[in-house]
Amino acid sequence: GGLKAMGDALERGMVLVLSLWDDTDVSMQWLDAAFPPDEAPRKPGVLRGPCPGGRTSSPAYVRAEHPNAHVAFSQLKIGAHGSTFAKPGRRLPDVVV
């Protein structure tokens, strides 16, 4: 099943990728709204999340309504699994990467 496959993938190791972007073609509806919009939301695979979609999901609207929006990624650690903590339950000092 999916859980075993995910566990197998985690066992092989993964890379964390962080990105910030928007989608002017379909307003990110493919990610967390009903998509494609011309299909019934109750059809399997169409409803992907709670976002209502539409005008308020468009990049132009979001940029206009939230011109000072920002994001901060912090307290990221790099290293082999289990190597970024001094002891169980005790964190190493934060390092900006």
PDB file of N, CA and C in Angstrom:
ATOM      1  N   GLY A   1       0.811  -1.193   0.000  1.00  0.00           N
ATOM      2  CA  GLY A   1       0.000   0.000   0.000  1.00  0.00           C
ATOM      3  C   GLY A   1       0.857   1.260   0.000  1.00  0.00           C
ATOM      4  N   GLY A   2       0.194   2.384   0.025  1.00  0.00           N
ATOM      5  CA  GLY A   2       0.866   3.678  -0.014  1.00  0.00           C
ATOM      6  C   GLY A   2       1.767   3.932   1.178  1.00  0.00           C
ATOM      7  N   LEU A   3       1.351   3.509   2.372  1.00  0.00           N
ATOM      8  CA  LEU A   3       2.150   3.754   3.566  1.00  0.00           C
ATOM      9  C   LEU A   3       3.471   2.981   3.507  1.00  0.00           C
ATOM     10  N   LYS A   4       3.433   1.730   3.065  1.00  0.00           N
ATOM     11  CA  LYS A   4       4.666   0.955   2.938  1.00  0.00           C
ATOM     12  C   LYS A   4       5.587   1.591   1.900  1.00  0.00           C
ATOM     13  N   ALA A   5       5.025   2.008   0.769  1.00  0.00           N
ATOM     14  CA  ALA A   5       5.840   2.643  -0.274  1.00  0.00           C
ATOM     15  C   ALA A   5       6.474   3.926   0.244  1.00  0.00           C
ATOM     16  N   MET A   6       5.734   4.705   1.034  1.00  0.00           N
ATOM     17  CA  MET A   6       6.280   5.936   1.603  1.00  0.00           C
ATOM     18  C   MET A   6       7.392   5.604   2.583  1.00  0.00           C
ATOM     19  N   GLY A   7       7.189   4.601   3.421  1.00  0.00           N
ATOM     20  CA  GLY A   7       8.229   4.182   4.360  1.00  0.00           C
ATOM     21  C   GLY A   7       9.490   3.732   3.639  1.00  0.00           C
ATOM     22  N   ASP A   8       9.307   2.963   2.547  1.00  0.00           N
ATOM     23  CA  ASP A   8      10.461   2.520   1.760  1.00  0.00           C
ATOM     24  C   ASP A   8      11.210   3.719   1.179  1.00  0.00           C
ATOM     25  N   ALA A   9      10.476   4.706   0.679  1.00  0.00           N
ATOM     26  CA  ALA A   9      11.102   5.905   0.107  1.00  0.00           C
ATOM     27  C   ALA A   9      11.853   6.682   1.183  1.00  0.00           C
ATOM     28  N   LEU A  10      11.270   6.829   2.359  1.00  0.00           N
ATOM     29  CA  LEU A  10      11.952   7.531   3.453  1.00  0.00           C
ATOM     30  C   LEU A  10      13.222   6.800   3.859  1.00  0.00           C
ATOM     31  N   GLU A  11      13.173   5.494   3.848  1.00  0.00           N
ATOM     32  CA  GLU A  11      14.340   4.690   4.203  1.00  0.00           C
ATOM     33  C   GLU A  11      15.502   4.943   3.232  1.00  0.00           C
ATOM     34  N   ARG A  12      15.203   5.186   1.972  1.00  0.00           N
ATOM     35  CA  ARG A  12      16.245   5.459   0.979  1.00  0.00           C
ATOM     36  C   ARG A  12      16.821   6.860   1.131  1.00  0.00           C
ATOM     37  N   GLY A  13      16.107   7.747   1.809  1.00  0.00           N
ATOM     38  CA  GLY A  13      16.552   9.126   1.982  1.00  0.00           C
ATOM     39  C   GLY A  13      15.840  10.059   1.026  1.00  0.00           C
ATOM     40  N   MET A  14      15.627  11.268   1.475  1.00  0.00           N
ATOM     41  CA  MET A  14      14.928  12.268   0.674  1.00  0.00           C
ATOM     42  C   MET A  14      15.636  13.607   0.796  1.00  0.00           C
ATOM     43  N   VAL A  15      15.294  14.494  -0.109  1.00  0.00           N
ATOM     44  CA  VAL A  15      15.830  15.843  -0.112  1.00  0.00           C
ATOM     45  C   VAL A  15      14.675  16.805   0.115  1.00  0.00           C
ATOM     46  N   LEU A  16      14.837  17.704   1.075  1.00  0.00           N
ATOM     47  CA  LEU A  16      13.832  18.723   1.324  1.00  0.00           C
ATOM     48  C   LEU A  16      14.027  19.862   0.333  1.00  0.00           C
ATOM     49  N   VAL A  17      12.958  20.215  -0.347  1.00  0.00           N
ATOM     50  CA  VAL A  17      13.006  21.323  -1.295  1.00  0.00           C
ATOM     51  C   VAL A  17      11.926  22.319  -0.896  1.00  0.00           C
ATOM     52  N   LEU A  18      12.317  23.568  -0.717  1.00  0.00           N
ATOM     53  CA  LEU A  18      11.375  24.628  -0.384  1.00  0.00           C
ATOM     54  C   LEU A  18      11.350  25.620  -1.535  1.00  0.00           C
ATOM     55  N   SER A  19      10.159  25.996  -1.949  1.00  0.00           N
ATOM     56  CA  SER A  19      10.060  26.995  -3.006  1.00  0.00           C
ATOM     57  C   SER A  19       8.848  27.874  -2.760  1.00  0.00           C
ATOM     58  N   LEU A  20       8.884  29.038  -3.344  1.00  0.00           N
ATOM     59  CA  LEU A  20       7.788  29.986  -3.218  1.00  0.00           C
ATOM     60  C   LEU A  20       7.437  30.438  -4.624  1.00  0.00           C
ATOM     61  N   TRP A  21       6.202  30.192  -5.049  1.00  0.00           N
ATOM     62  CA  TRP A  21       5.810  30.521  -6.404  1.00  0.00           C
ATOM     63  C   TRP A  21       4.299  30.602  -6.475  1.00  0.00           C
ATOM     64  N   ASP A  22       3.811  31.085  -7.591  1.00  0.00           N
ATOM     65  CA  ASP A  22       2.375  31.055  -7.843  1.00  0.00           C
ATOM     66  C   ASP A  22       2.148  30.646  -9.292  1.00  0.00           C
ATOM     67  N   ASP A  23       0.903  30.478  -9.637  1.00  0.00           N
ATOM     68  CA  ASP A  23       0.548  29.878 -10.912  1.00  0.00           C
ATOM     69  C   ASP A  23      -0.487  30.754 -11.603  1.00  0.00           C
ATOM     70  N   THR A  24      -0.059  31.506 -12.598  1.00  0.00           N
ATOM     71  CA  THR A  24      -0.982  32.416 -13.281  1.00  0.00           C
ATOM     72  C   THR A  24      -1.878  31.713 -14.293  1.00  0.00           C
ATOM     73  N   ASP A  25      -1.594  30.456 -14.612  1.00  0.00           N
ATOM     74  CA  ASP A  25      -2.438  29.737 -15.572  1.00  0.00           C
ATOM     75  C   ASP A  25      -3.720  29.196 -14.936  1.00  0.00           C
ATOM     76  N   VAL A  26      -3.607  28.534 -13.796  1.00  0.00           N
ATOM     77  CA  VAL A  26      -4.791  27.944 -13.164  1.00  0.00           C
ATOM     78  C   VAL A  26      -4.898  28.303 -11.677  1.00  0.00           C
ATOM     79  N   SER A  27      -4.189  29.355 -11.253  1.00  0.00           N
ATOM     80  CA  SER A  27      -4.293  29.906  -9.892  1.00  0.00           C
ATOM     81  C   SER A  27      -4.123  28.866  -8.792  1.00  0.00           C
ATOM     82  N   MET A  28      -3.225  27.928  -9.002  1.00  0.00           N
ATOM     83  CA  MET A  28      -2.884  26.905  -8.006  1.00  0.00           C
ATOM     84  C   MET A  28      -4.060  26.004  -7.622  1.00  0.00           C
ATOM     85  N   GLN A  29      -5.134  26.040  -8.398  1.00  0.00           N
ATOM     86  CA  GLN A  29      -6.294  25.208  -8.054  1.00  0.00           C
ATOM     87  C   GLN A  29      -5.958  23.722  -8.074  1.00  0.00           C
ATOM     88  N   TRP A  30      -5.003  23.312  -8.902  1.00  0.00           N
ATOM     89  CA  TRP A  30      -4.610  21.907  -8.971  1.00  0.00           C
ATOM     90  C   TRP A  30      -4.083  21.410  -7.632  1.00  0.00           C
ATOM     91  N   LEU A  31      -3.651  22.352  -6.775  1.00  0.00           N
ATOM     92  CA  LEU A  31      -3.036  21.975  -5.511  1.00  0.00           C
ATOM     93  C   LEU A  31      -4.057  21.777  -4.397  1.00  0.00           C
ATOM     94  N   ASP A  32      -4.982  22.719  -4.226  1.00  0.00           N
ATOM     95  CA  ASP A  32      -5.856  22.640  -3.051  1.00  0.00           C
ATOM     96  C   ASP A  32      -7.280  23.129  -3.285  1.00  0.00           C
ATOM     97  N   ALA A  33      -7.790  22.963  -4.493  1.00  0.00           N
ATOM     98  CA  ALA A  33      -9.174  23.325  -4.794  1.00  0.00           C
ATOM     99  C   ALA A  33      -9.759  22.241  -5.700  1.00  0.00           C
ATOM    100  N   ALA A  34     -10.948  22.474  -6.207  1.00  0.00           N
ATOM    101  CA  ALA A  34     -11.544  21.548  -7.171  1.00  0.00           C
ATOM    102  C   ALA A  34     -10.915  21.814  -8.537  1.00  0.00           C
ATOM    103  N   PHE A  35     -10.265  20.798  -9.088  1.00  0.00           N
ATOM    104  CA  PHE A  35      -9.597  20.958 -10.377  1.00  0.00           C
ATOM    105  C   PHE A  35      -9.593  19.635 -11.118  1.00  0.00           C
ATOM    106  N   PRO A  36      -9.955  19.640 -12.368  1.00  0.00           N
ATOM    107  CA  PRO A  36     -10.293  20.789 -13.204  1.00  0.00           C
ATOM    108  C   PRO A  36     -11.654  21.373 -12.819  1.00  0.00           C
ATOM    109  N   PRO A  37     -11.819  22.685 -12.987  1.00  0.00           N
ATOM    110  CA  PRO A  37     -13.035  23.346 -12.524  1.00  0.00           C
ATOM    111  C   PRO A  37     -14.299  22.945 -13.283  1.00  0.00           C
ATOM    112  N   ASP A  38     -14.166  22.341 -14.439  1.00  0.00           N
ATOM    113  CA  ASP A  38     -15.358  21.938 -15.182  1.00  0.00           C
ATOM    114  C   ASP A  38     -15.817  20.514 -14.837  1.00  0.00           C
ATOM    115  N   GLU A  39     -15.192  19.899 -13.846  1.00  0.00           N
ATOM    116  CA  GLU A  39     -15.592  18.569 -13.375  1.00  0.00           C
ATOM    117  C   GLU A  39     -16.322  18.699 -12.040  1.00  0.00           C
ATOM    118  N   ALA A  40     -17.179  17.745 -11.745  1.00  0.00           N
ATOM    119  CA  ALA A  40     -17.915  17.749 -10.470  1.00  0.00           C
ATOM    120  C   ALA A  40     -16.950  17.524  -9.313  1.00  0.00           C
ATOM    121  N   PRO A  41     -16.998  18.370  -8.273  1.00  0.00           N
ATOM    122  CA  PRO A  41     -16.083  18.204  -7.136  1.00  0.00           C
ATOM    123  C   PRO A  41     -16.171  16.834  -6.474  1.00  0.00           C
ATOM    124  N   ARG A  42     -17.330  16.183  -6.542  1.00  0.00           N
ATOM    125  CA  ARG A  42     -17.466  14.870  -5.892  1.00  0.00           C
ATOM    126  C   ARG A  42     -16.858  13.735  -6.720  1.00  0.00           C
ATOM    127  N   LYS A  43     -16.434  14.026  -7.953  1.00  0.00           N
ATOM    128  CA  LYS A  43     -15.764  13.019  -8.774  1.00  0.00           C
ATOM    129  C   LYS A  43     -14.395  12.739  -8.159  1.00  0.00           C
ATOM    130  N   PRO A  44     -14.029  11.465  -7.988  1.00  0.00           N
ATOM    131  CA  PRO A  44     -12.746  11.140  -7.367  1.00  0.00           C
ATOM    132  C   PRO A  44     -11.574  11.861  -8.037  1.00  0.00           C
ATOM    133  N   GLY A  45     -10.728  12.484  -7.212  1.00  0.00           N
ATOM    134  CA  GLY A  45      -9.539  13.164  -7.692  1.00  0.00           C
ATOM    135  C   GLY A  45      -9.722  14.628  -8.033  1.00  0.00           C
ATOM    136  N   VAL A  46     -10.961  15.112  -8.051  1.00  0.00           N
ATOM    137  CA  VAL A  46     -11.203  16.511  -8.431  1.00  0.00           C
ATOM    138  C   VAL A  46     -11.062  17.441  -7.225  1.00  0.00           C
ATOM    139  N   LEU A  47     -11.704  17.131  -6.113  1.00  0.00           N
ATOM    140  CA  LEU A  47     -11.610  17.992  -4.923  1.00  0.00           C
ATOM    141  C   LEU A  47     -10.310  17.682  -4.202  1.00  0.00           C
ATOM    142  N   ARG A  48      -9.383  18.629  -4.237  1.00  0.00           N
ATOM    143  CA  ARG A  48      -8.034  18.405  -3.709  1.00  0.00           C
ATOM    144  C   ARG A  48      -7.766  19.166  -2.425  1.00  0.00           C
ATOM    145  N   GLY A  49      -8.737  19.947  -1.952  1.00  0.00           N
ATOM    146  CA  GLY A  49      -8.551  20.694  -0.727  1.00  0.00           C
ATOM    147  C   GLY A  49      -9.662  21.695  -0.527  1.00  0.00           C
ATOM    148  N   PRO A  50      -9.603  22.487   0.548  1.00  0.00           N
ATOM    149  CA  PRO A  50     -10.690  23.378   0.922  1.00  0.00           C
ATOM    150  C   PRO A  50     -10.703  24.745   0.238  1.00  0.00           C
ATOM    151  N   CYS A  51      -9.714  25.062  -0.566  1.00  0.00           N
ATOM    152  CA  CYS A  51      -9.659  26.384  -1.193  1.00  0.00           C
ATOM    153  C   CYS A  51     -10.848  26.559  -2.142  1.00  0.00           C
ATOM    154  N   PRO A  52     -11.543  27.700  -2.081  1.00  0.00           N
ATOM    155  CA  PRO A  52     -12.699  27.889  -2.941  1.00  0.00           C
ATOM    156  C   PRO A  52     -12.352  28.149  -4.402  1.00  0.00           C
ATOM    157  N   GLY A  53     -11.103  28.523  -4.682  1.00  0.00           N
ATOM    158  CA  GLY A  53     -10.726  28.835  -6.058  1.00  0.00           C
ATOM    159  C   GLY A  53     -11.372  30.129  -6.507  1.00  0.00           C
ATOM    160  N   GLY A  54     -11.434  30.358  -7.800  1.00  0.00           N
ATOM    161  CA  GLY A  54     -12.066  31.565  -8.322  1.00  0.00           C
ATOM    162  C   GLY A  54     -11.173  32.792  -8.207  1.00  0.00           C
ATOM    163  N   ARG A  55     -11.798  33.952  -8.291  1.00  0.00           N
ATOM    164  CA  ARG A  55     -11.093  35.232  -8.337  1.00  0.00           C
ATOM    165  C   ARG A  55     -10.151  35.452  -7.157  1.00  0.00           C
ATOM    166  N   THR A  56     -10.578  35.099  -5.956  1.00  0.00           N
ATOM    167  CA  THR A  56      -9.748  35.361  -4.777  1.00  0.00           C
ATOM    168  C   THR A  56      -8.535  34.443  -4.679  1.00  0.00           C
ATOM    169  N   SER A  57      -8.454  33.465  -5.549  1.00  0.00           N
ATOM    170  CA  SER A  57      -7.276  32.591  -5.584  1.00  0.00           C
ATOM    171  C   SER A  57      -6.278  33.002  -6.659  1.00  0.00           C
ATOM    172  N   SER A  58      -6.617  33.985  -7.449  1.00  0.00           N
ATOM    173  CA  SER A  58      -5.722  34.387  -8.536  1.00  0.00           C
ATOM    174  C   SER A  58      -4.498  35.104  -7.973  1.00  0.00           C
ATOM    175  N   PRO A  59      -3.331  34.907  -8.575  1.00  0.00           N
ATOM    176  CA  PRO A  59      -2.129  35.609  -8.121  1.00  0.00           C
ATOM    177  C   PRO A  59      -2.310  37.134  -8.117  1.00  0.00           C
ATOM    178  N   ALA A  60      -2.995  37.686  -9.108  1.00  0.00           N
ATOM    179  CA  ALA A  60      -3.191  39.143  -9.160  1.00  0.00           C
ATOM    180  C   ALA A  60      -3.967  39.631  -7.936  1.00  0.00           C
ATOM    181  N   TYR A  61      -5.016  38.908  -7.550  1.00  0.00           N
ATOM    182  CA  TYR A  61      -5.808  39.286  -6.385  1.00  0.00           C
ATOM    183  C   TYR A  61      -4.975  39.164  -5.108  1.00  0.00           C
ATOM    184  N   VAL A  62      -4.287  38.054  -4.946  1.00  0.00           N
ATOM    185  CA  VAL A  62      -3.488  37.827  -3.730  1.00  0.00           C
ATOM    186  C   VAL A  62      -2.389  38.878  -3.607  1.00  0.00           C
ATOM    187  N   ARG A  63      -1.706  39.181  -4.710  1.00  0.00           N
ATOM    188  CA  ARG A  63      -0.647  40.192  -4.677  1.00  0.00           C
ATOM    189  C   ARG A  63      -1.193  41.571  -4.335  1.00  0.00           C
ATOM    190  N   ALA A  64      -2.372  41.916  -4.883  1.00  0.00           N
ATOM    191  CA  ALA A  64      -2.978  43.223  -4.617  1.00  0.00           C
ATOM    192  C   ALA A  64      -3.468  43.333  -3.173  1.00  0.00           C
ATOM    193  N   GLU A  65      -4.061  42.269  -2.661  1.00  0.00           N
ATOM    194  CA  GLU A  65      -4.610  42.285  -1.302  1.00  0.00           C
ATOM    195  C   GLU A  65      -3.555  42.121  -0.211  1.00  0.00           C
ATOM    196  N   HIS A  66      -2.433  41.526  -0.541  1.00  0.00           N
ATOM    197  CA  HIS A  66      -1.391  41.250   0.447  1.00  0.00           C
ATOM    198  C   HIS A  66      -0.020  41.654  -0.104  1.00  0.00           C
ATOM    199  N   PRO A  67       0.171  42.937  -0.397  1.00  0.00           N
ATOM    200  CA  PRO A  67       1.418  43.371  -1.047  1.00  0.00           C
ATOM    201  C   PRO A  67       2.662  43.189  -0.179  1.00  0.00           C
ATOM    202  N   ASN A  68       2.509  43.098   1.114  1.00  0.00           N
ATOM    203  CA  ASN A  68       3.658  42.955   2.007  1.00  0.00           C
ATOM    204  C   ASN A  68       3.832  41.527   2.519  1.00  0.00           C
ATOM    205  N   ALA A  69       3.146  40.572   1.886  1.00  0.00           N
ATOM    206  CA  ALA A  69       3.270  39.184   2.323  1.00  0.00           C
ATOM    207  C   ALA A  69       4.710  38.712   2.178  1.00  0.00           C
ATOM    208  N   HIS A  70       5.132  37.852   3.068  1.00  0.00           N
ATOM    209  CA  HIS A  70       6.485  37.308   3.016  1.00  0.00           C
ATOM    210  C   HIS A  70       6.505  35.934   3.658  1.00  0.00           C
ATOM    211  N   VAL A  71       7.598  35.267   3.507  1.00  0.00           N
ATOM    212  CA  VAL A  71       7.777  33.956   4.115  1.00  0.00           C
ATOM    213  C   VAL A  71       9.176  33.893   4.714  1.00  0.00           C
ATOM    214  N   ALA A  72       9.313  33.135   5.783  1.00  0.00           N
ATOM    215  CA  ALA A  72      10.626  32.918   6.391  1.00  0.00           C
ATOM    216  C   ALA A  72      10.768  31.431   6.686  1.00  0.00           C
ATOM    217  N   PHE A  73      11.823  30.840   6.206  1.00  0.00           N
ATOM    218  CA  PHE A  73      12.142  29.464   6.534  1.00  0.00           C
ATOM    219  C   PHE A  73      13.248  29.519   7.571  1.00  0.00           C
ATOM    220  N   SER A  74      13.073  28.844   8.701  1.00  0.00           N
ATOM    221  CA  SER A  74      14.074  28.937   9.758  1.00  0.00           C
ATOM    222  C   SER A  74      14.240  27.611  10.476  1.00  0.00           C
ATOM    223  N   GLN A  75      15.290  27.553  11.255  1.00  0.00           N
ATOM    224  CA  GLN A  75      15.627  26.389  12.065  1.00  0.00           C
ATOM    225  C   GLN A  75      15.731  25.117  11.231  1.00  0.00           C
ATOM    226  N   LEU A  76      16.311  25.237  10.049  1.00  0.00           N
ATOM    227  CA  LEU A  76      16.550  24.082   9.196  1.00  0.00           C
ATOM    228  C   LEU A  76      17.897  23.478   9.557  1.00  0.00           C
ATOM    229  N   LYS A  77      17.955  22.198   9.589  1.00  0.00           N
ATOM    230  CA  LYS A  77      19.188  21.487   9.910  1.00  0.00           C
ATOM    231  C   LYS A  77      19.572  20.606   8.726  1.00  0.00           C
ATOM    232  N   ILE A  78      20.849  20.428   8.515  1.00  0.00           N
ATOM    233  CA  ILE A  78      21.340  19.590   7.433  1.00  0.00           C
ATOM    234  C   ILE A  78      22.232  18.517   8.025  1.00  0.00           C
ATOM    235  N   GLY A  79      21.984  17.287   7.668  1.00  0.00           N
ATOM    236  CA  GLY A  79      22.826  16.204   8.145  1.00  0.00           C
ATOM    237  C   GLY A  79      22.120  14.877   8.037  1.00  0.00           C
ATOM    238  N   ALA A  80      22.862  13.818   8.302  1.00  0.00           N
ATOM    239  CA  ALA A  80      22.283  12.480   8.294  1.00  0.00           C
ATOM    240  C   ALA A  80      21.206  12.390   9.379  1.00  0.00           C
ATOM    241  N   HIS A  81      20.248  11.516   9.170  1.00  0.00           N
ATOM    242  CA  HIS A  81      19.157  11.338  10.127  1.00  0.00           C
ATOM    243  C   HIS A  81      19.716  11.127  11.532  1.00  0.00           C
ATOM    244  N   GLY A  82      19.218  11.911  12.474  1.00  0.00           N
ATOM    245  CA  GLY A  82      19.639  11.795  13.858  1.00  0.00           C
ATOM    246  C   GLY A  82      20.911  12.551  14.202  1.00  0.00           C
ATOM    247  N   SER A  83      21.537  13.190  13.225  1.00  0.00           N
ATOM    248  CA  SER A  83      22.817  13.848  13.491  1.00  0.00           C
ATOM    249  C   SER A  83      22.689  15.323  13.859  1.00  0.00           C
ATOM    250  N   THR A  84      21.513  15.891  13.781  1.00  0.00           N
ATOM    251  CA  THR A  84      21.372  17.325  14.019  1.00  0.00           C
ATOM    252  C   THR A  84      20.941  17.656  15.442  1.00  0.00           C
ATOM    253  N   PHE A  85      20.946  16.662  16.307  1.00  0.00           N
ATOM    254  CA  PHE A  85      20.626  16.879  17.717  1.00  0.00           C
ATOM    255  C   PHE A  85      21.759  16.319  18.562  1.00  0.00           C
ATOM    256  N   ALA A  86      22.126  17.024  19.635  1.00  0.00           N
ATOM    257  CA  ALA A  86      23.216  16.570  20.495  1.00  0.00           C
ATOM    258  C   ALA A  86      22.837  15.278  21.218  1.00  0.00           C
ATOM    259  N   LYS A  87      21.652  15.221  21.783  1.00  0.00           N
ATOM    260  CA  LYS A  87      21.141  14.053  22.486  1.00  0.00           C
ATOM    261  C   LYS A  87      19.641  14.013  22.236  1.00  0.00           C
ATOM    262  N   PRO A  88      19.026  12.869  22.414  1.00  0.00           N
ATOM    263  CA  PRO A  88      17.567  12.850  22.289  1.00  0.00           C
ATOM    264  C   PRO A  88      16.927  13.874  23.223  1.00  0.00           C
ATOM    265  N   GLY A  89      16.068  14.704  22.664  1.00  0.00           N
ATOM    266  CA  GLY A  89      15.370  15.690  23.470  1.00  0.00           C
ATOM    267  C   GLY A  89      16.104  16.997  23.670  1.00  0.00           C
ATOM    268  N   ARG A  90      17.368  17.107  23.235  1.00  0.00           N
ATOM    269  CA  ARG A  90      18.126  18.348  23.412  1.00  0.00           C
ATOM    270  C   ARG A  90      18.643  18.830  22.064  1.00  0.00           C
ATOM    271  N   ARG A  91      18.235  19.999  21.643  1.00  0.00           N
ATOM    272  CA  ARG A  91      18.597  20.521  20.334  1.00  0.00           C
ATOM    273  C   ARG A  91      19.938  21.238  20.351  1.00  0.00           C
ATOM    274  N   LEU A  92      20.626  21.188  19.223  1.00  0.00           N
ATOM    275  CA  LEU A  92      21.833  21.985  19.040  1.00  0.00           C
ATOM    276  C   LEU A  92      21.420  23.435  18.826  1.00  0.00           C
ATOM    277  N   PRO A  93      22.341  24.389  19.016  1.00  0.00           N
ATOM    278  CA  PRO A  93      21.985  25.786  18.746  1.00  0.00           C
ATOM    279  C   PRO A  93      21.560  25.951  17.295  1.00  0.00           C
ATOM    280  N   ASP A  94      20.624  26.864  17.076  1.00  0.00           N
ATOM    281  CA  ASP A  94      20.142  27.123  15.719  1.00  0.00           C
ATOM    282  C   ASP A  94      21.259  27.691  14.849  1.00  0.00           C
ATOM    283  N   VAL A  95      21.290  27.261  13.599  1.00  0.00           N
ATOM    284  CA  VAL A  95      22.266  27.731  12.635  1.00  0.00           C
ATOM    285  C   VAL A  95      21.502  28.182  11.407  1.00  0.00           C
ATOM    286  N   VAL A  96      21.798  29.364  10.907  1.00  0.00           N
ATOM    287  CA  VAL A  96      21.157  29.846   9.695  1.00  0.00           C
ATOM    288  C   VAL A  96      21.899  29.260   8.513  1.00  0.00           C
ATOM    289  N   VAL A  97      21.147  28.641   7.602  1.00  0.00           N
ATOM    290  CA  VAL A  97      21.747  28.014   6.420  1.00  0.00           C
ATOM    291  C   VAL A  97      21.419  28.826   5.217  1.00  0.00           C
TER     292      VAL A  97
END
